[in-house]
PDB file of C-alpha atoms in Angstrom:
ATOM      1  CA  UNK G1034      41.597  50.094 -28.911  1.00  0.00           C
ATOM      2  CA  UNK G1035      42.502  46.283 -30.086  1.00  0.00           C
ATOM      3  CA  UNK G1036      40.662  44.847 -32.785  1.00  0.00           C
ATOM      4  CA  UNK G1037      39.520  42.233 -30.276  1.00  0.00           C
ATOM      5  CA  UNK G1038      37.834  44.560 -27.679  1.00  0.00           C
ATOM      6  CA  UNK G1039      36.391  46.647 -30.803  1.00  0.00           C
ATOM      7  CA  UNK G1040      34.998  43.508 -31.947  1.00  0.00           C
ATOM      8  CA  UNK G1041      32.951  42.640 -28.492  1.00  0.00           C
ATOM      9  CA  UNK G1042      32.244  45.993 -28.195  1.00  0.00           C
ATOM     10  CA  UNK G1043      30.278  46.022 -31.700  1.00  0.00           C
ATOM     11  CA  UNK G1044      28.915  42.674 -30.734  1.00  0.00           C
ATOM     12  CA  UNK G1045      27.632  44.234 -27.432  1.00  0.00           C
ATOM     13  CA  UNK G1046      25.864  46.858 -29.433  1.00  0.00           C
ATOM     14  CA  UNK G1047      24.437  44.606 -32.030  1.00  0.00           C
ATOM     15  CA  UNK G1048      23.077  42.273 -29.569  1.00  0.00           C
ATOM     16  CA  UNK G1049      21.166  44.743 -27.856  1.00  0.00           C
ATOM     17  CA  UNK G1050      19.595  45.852 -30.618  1.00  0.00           C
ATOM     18  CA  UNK G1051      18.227  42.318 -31.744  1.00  0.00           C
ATOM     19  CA  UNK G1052      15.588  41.359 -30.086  1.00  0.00           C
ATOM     20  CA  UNK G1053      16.199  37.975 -28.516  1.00  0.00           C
ATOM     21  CA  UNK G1054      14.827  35.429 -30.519  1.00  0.00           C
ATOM     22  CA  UNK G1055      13.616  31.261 -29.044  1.00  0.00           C
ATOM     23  CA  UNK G1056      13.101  28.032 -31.415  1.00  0.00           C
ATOM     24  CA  UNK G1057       9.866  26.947 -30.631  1.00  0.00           C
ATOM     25  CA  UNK G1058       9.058  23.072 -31.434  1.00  0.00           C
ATOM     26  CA  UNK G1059       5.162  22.389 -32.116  1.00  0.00           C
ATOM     27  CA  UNK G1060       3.756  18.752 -32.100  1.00  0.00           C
ATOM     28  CA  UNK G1061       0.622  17.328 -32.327  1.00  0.00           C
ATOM     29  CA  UNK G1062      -1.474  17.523 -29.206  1.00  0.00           C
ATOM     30  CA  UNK G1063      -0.328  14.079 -27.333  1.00  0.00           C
ATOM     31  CA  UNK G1064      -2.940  11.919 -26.412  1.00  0.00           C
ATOM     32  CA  UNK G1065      -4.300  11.736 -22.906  1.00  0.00           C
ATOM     33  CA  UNK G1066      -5.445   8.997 -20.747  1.00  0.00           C
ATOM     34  CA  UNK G1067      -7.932   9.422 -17.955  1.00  0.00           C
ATOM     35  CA  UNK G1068      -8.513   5.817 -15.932  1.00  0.00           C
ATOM     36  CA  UNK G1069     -11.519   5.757 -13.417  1.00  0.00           C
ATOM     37  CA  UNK G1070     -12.118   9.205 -14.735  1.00  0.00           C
ATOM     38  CA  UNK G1071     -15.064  10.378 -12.423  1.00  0.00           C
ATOM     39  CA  UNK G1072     -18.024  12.792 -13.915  1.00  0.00           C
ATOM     40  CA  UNK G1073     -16.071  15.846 -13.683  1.00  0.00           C
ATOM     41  CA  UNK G1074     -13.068  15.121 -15.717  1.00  0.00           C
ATOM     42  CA  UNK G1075     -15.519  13.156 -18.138  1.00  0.00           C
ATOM     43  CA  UNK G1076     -17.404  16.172 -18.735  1.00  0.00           C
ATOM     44  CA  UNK G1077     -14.648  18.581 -18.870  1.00  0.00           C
ATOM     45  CA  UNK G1078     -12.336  15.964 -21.356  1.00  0.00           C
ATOM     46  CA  UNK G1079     -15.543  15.084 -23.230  1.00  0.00           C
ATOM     47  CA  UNK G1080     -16.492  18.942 -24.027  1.00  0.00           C
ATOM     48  CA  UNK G1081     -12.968  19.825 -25.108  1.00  0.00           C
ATOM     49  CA  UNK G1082     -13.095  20.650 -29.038  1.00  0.00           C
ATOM     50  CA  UNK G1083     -10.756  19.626 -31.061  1.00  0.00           C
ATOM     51  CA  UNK G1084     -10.538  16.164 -29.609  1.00  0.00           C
ATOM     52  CA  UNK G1085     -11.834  12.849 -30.324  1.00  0.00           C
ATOM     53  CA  UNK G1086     -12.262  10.941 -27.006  1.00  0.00           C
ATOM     54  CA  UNK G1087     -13.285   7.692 -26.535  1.00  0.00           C
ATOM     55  CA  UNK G1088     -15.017   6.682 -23.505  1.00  0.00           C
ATOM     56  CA  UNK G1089     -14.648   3.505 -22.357  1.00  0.00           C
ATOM     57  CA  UNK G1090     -17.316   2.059 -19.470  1.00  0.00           C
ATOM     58  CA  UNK G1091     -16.028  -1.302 -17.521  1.00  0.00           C
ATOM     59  CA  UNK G1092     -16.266  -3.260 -15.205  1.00  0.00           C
ATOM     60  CA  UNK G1093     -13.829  -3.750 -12.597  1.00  0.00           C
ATOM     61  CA  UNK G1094     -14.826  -6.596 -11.096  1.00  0.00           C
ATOM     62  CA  UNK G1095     -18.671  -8.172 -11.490  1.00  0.00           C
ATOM     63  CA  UNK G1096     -20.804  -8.504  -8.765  1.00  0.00           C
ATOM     64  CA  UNK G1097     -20.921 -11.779  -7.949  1.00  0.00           C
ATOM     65  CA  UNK G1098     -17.771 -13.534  -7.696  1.00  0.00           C
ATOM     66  CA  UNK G1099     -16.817 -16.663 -10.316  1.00  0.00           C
ATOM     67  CA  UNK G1100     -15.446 -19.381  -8.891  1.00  0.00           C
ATOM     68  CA  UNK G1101     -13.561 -22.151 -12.079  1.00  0.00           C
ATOM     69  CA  UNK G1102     -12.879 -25.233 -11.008  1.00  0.00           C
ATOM     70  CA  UNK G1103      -9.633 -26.196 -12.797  1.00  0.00           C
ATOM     71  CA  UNK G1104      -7.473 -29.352 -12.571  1.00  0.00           C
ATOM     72  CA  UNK G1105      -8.733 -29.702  -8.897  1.00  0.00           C
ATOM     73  CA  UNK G1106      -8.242 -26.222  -8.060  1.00  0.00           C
ATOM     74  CA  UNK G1107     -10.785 -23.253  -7.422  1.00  0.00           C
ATOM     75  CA  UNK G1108      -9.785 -20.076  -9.124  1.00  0.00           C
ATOM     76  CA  UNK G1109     -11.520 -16.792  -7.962  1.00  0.00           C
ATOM     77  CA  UNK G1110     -12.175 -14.573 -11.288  1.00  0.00           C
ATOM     78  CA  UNK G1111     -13.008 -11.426 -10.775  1.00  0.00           C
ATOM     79  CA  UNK G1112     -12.496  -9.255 -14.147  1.00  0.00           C
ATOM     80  CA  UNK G1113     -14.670  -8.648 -16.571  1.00  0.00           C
ATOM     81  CA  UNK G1114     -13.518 -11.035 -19.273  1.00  0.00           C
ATOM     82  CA  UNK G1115     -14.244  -8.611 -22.506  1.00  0.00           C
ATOM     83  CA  UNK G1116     -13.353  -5.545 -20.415  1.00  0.00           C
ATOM     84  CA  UNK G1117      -9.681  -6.987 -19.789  1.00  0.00           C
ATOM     85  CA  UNK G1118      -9.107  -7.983 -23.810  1.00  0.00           C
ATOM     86  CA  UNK G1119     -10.714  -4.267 -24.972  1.00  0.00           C
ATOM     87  CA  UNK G1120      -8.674  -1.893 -22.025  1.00  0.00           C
ATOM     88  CA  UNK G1121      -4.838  -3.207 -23.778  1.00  0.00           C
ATOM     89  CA  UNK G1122      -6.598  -2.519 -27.463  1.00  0.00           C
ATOM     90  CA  UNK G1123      -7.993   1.029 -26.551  1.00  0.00           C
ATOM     91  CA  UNK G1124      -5.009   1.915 -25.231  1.00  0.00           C
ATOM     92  CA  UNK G1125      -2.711   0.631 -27.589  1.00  0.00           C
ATOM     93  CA  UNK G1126      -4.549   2.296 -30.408  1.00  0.00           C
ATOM     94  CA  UNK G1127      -5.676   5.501 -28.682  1.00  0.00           C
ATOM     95  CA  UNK G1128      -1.676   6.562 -27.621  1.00  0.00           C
ATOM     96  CA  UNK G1129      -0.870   7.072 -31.772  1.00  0.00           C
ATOM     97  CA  UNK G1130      -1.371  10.754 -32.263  1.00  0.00           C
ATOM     98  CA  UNK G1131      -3.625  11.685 -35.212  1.00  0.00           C
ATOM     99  CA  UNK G1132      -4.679   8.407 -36.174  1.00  0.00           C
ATOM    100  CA  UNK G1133      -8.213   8.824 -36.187  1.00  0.00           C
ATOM    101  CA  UNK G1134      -9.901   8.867 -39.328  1.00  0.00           C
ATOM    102  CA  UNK G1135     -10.560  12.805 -38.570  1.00  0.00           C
ATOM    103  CA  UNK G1136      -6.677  13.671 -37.779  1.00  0.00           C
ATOM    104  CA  UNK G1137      -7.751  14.230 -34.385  1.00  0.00           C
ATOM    105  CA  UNK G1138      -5.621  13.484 -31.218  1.00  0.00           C
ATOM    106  CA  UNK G1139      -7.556  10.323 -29.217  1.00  0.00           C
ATOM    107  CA  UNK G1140      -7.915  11.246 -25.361  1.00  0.00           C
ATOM    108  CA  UNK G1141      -9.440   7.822 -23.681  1.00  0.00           C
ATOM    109  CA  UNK G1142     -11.320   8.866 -20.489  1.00  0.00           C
ATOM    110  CA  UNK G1143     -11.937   5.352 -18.628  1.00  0.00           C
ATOM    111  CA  UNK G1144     -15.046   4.975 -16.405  1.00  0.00           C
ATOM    112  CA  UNK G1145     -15.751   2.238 -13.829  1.00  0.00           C
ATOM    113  CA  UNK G1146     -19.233   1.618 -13.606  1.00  0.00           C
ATOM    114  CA  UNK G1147     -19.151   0.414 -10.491  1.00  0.00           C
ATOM    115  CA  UNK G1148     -17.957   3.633  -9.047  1.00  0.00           C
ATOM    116  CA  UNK G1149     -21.160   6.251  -8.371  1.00  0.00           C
ATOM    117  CA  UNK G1150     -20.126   8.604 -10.864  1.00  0.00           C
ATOM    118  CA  UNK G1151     -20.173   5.531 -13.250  1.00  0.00           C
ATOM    119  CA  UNK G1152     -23.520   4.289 -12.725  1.00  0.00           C
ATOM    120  CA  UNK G1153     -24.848   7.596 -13.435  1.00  0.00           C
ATOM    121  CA  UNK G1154     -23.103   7.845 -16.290  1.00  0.00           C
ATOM    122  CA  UNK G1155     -24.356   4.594 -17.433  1.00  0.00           C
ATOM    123  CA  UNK G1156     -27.620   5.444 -16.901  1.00  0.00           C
ATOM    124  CA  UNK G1157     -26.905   8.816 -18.585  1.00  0.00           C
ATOM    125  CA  UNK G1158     -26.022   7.213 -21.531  1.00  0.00           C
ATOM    126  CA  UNK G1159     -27.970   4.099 -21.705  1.00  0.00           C
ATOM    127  CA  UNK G1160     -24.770   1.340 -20.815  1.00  0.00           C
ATOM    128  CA  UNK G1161     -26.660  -1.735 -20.982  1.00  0.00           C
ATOM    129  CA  UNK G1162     -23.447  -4.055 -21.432  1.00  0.00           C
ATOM    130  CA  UNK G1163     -20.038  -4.022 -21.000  1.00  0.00           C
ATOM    131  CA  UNK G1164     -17.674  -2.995 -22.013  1.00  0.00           C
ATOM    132  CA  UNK G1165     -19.114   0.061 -24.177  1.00  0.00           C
ATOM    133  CA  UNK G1166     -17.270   2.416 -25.743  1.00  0.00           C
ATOM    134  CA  UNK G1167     -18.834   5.613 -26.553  1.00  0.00           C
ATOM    135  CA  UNK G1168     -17.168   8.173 -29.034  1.00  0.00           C
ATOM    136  CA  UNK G1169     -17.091  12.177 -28.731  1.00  0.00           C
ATOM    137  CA  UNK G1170     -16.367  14.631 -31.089  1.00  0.00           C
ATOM    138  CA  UNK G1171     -15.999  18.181 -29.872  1.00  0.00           C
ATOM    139  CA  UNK G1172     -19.045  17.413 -26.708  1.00  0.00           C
ATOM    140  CA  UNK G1173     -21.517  15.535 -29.275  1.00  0.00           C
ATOM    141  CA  UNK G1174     -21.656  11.985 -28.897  1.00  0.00           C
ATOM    142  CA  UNK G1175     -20.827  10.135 -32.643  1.00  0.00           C
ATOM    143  CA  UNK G1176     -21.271   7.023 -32.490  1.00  0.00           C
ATOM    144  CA  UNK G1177     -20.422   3.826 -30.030  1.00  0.00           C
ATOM    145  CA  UNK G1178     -19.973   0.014 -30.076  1.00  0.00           C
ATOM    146  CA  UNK G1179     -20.891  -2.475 -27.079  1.00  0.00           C
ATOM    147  CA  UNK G1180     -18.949  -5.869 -26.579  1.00  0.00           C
ATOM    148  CA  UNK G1181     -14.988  -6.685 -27.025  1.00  0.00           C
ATOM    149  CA  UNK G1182     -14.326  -6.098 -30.706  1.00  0.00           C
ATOM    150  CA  UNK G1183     -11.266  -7.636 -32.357  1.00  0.00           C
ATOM    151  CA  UNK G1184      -8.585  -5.017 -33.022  1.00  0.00           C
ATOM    152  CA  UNK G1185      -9.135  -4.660 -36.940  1.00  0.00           C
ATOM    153  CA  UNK G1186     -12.785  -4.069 -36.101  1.00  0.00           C
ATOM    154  CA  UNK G1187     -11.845  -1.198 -33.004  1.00  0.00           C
ATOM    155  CA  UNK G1188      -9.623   0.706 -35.565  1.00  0.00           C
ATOM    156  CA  UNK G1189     -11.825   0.511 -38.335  1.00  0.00           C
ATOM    157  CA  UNK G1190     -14.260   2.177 -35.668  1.00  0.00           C
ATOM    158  CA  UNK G1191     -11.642   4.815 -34.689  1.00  0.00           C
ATOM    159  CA  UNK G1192     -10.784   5.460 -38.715  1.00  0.00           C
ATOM    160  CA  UNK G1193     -14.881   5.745 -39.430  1.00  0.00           C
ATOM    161  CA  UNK G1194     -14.637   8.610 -37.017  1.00  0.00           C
TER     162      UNK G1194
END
């Protein structure tokens, strides 16, 4: 026998009896984001533990259009003003893992409270204005803000949690 075949031959034998072994790579739980979530996937994201998630109620569009007149043109608006500068800052802040004052991943479940499942919601949890943002910490609500908070003053919220 050549020292080369004796060689695989040995490495045949040893191979079989070592188990086979993977790498495994663990990272912190990524951040989810759930738009016009509707009550299912708000309850079953909101009573995950483990996870901070911030719920965010807007409005699409308010009820009755807004018509600005500007230099001699009409301009149909149809966003909620402080719903459209909070959605960018949620989500900006919200997609860095672990940087909520607890070390928890942020999930952001987003609910339109025009849809049906958002009005109950609303009236579930009292939404008198928008936006709201509503904070939960393993199912139990922790604490929540109302109105379009600069970004210093929406992490500061996050890093209180």
């Amino acid at each position: 026998m050549s020292s080369s075949s004796y060689l695989r031959s040995a490495a045949r034998r040893l191979s079989s009896a070592i188990p086979h072994a993977r790498t495994i790579h663990m990272t912190a739980p990524r951040a989810a984001l759930y738009a016009n979530a509707d009550a299912q996937t708000f309850k079953k994201v909101t009573g995950t533990p483990g996870r901070l998630v911030l719920v965010d109620f807007h409005a699409e569009y308010v009820d009755n259009y807004l018509f600005i007149v500007y230099w001699k043109s009409t301009v149909e608006y149809r966003w909620c003003g402080p719903c459209h500068q909070l959605s960018p800052v949620l989500e900006a802040l919200s997609a860095e893992p672990n940087k909520s004052g607890s070390g928890l991943p942020i999930d952001l479940v987003k609910i339109d409270t025009d849809s049906e499942d958002g009005y109950q919601l609303c009236t579930q949890f009292e939404v008198k204005a928008m936006p709201t943002v509503i904070a939960f910490k393993d199912g139990v609500l922790v604490s929540k803000f109302t109105g379009a908070l600069p970004p210093p003053r929406v992490k500061k919220f996050i890093d209180e949690l």
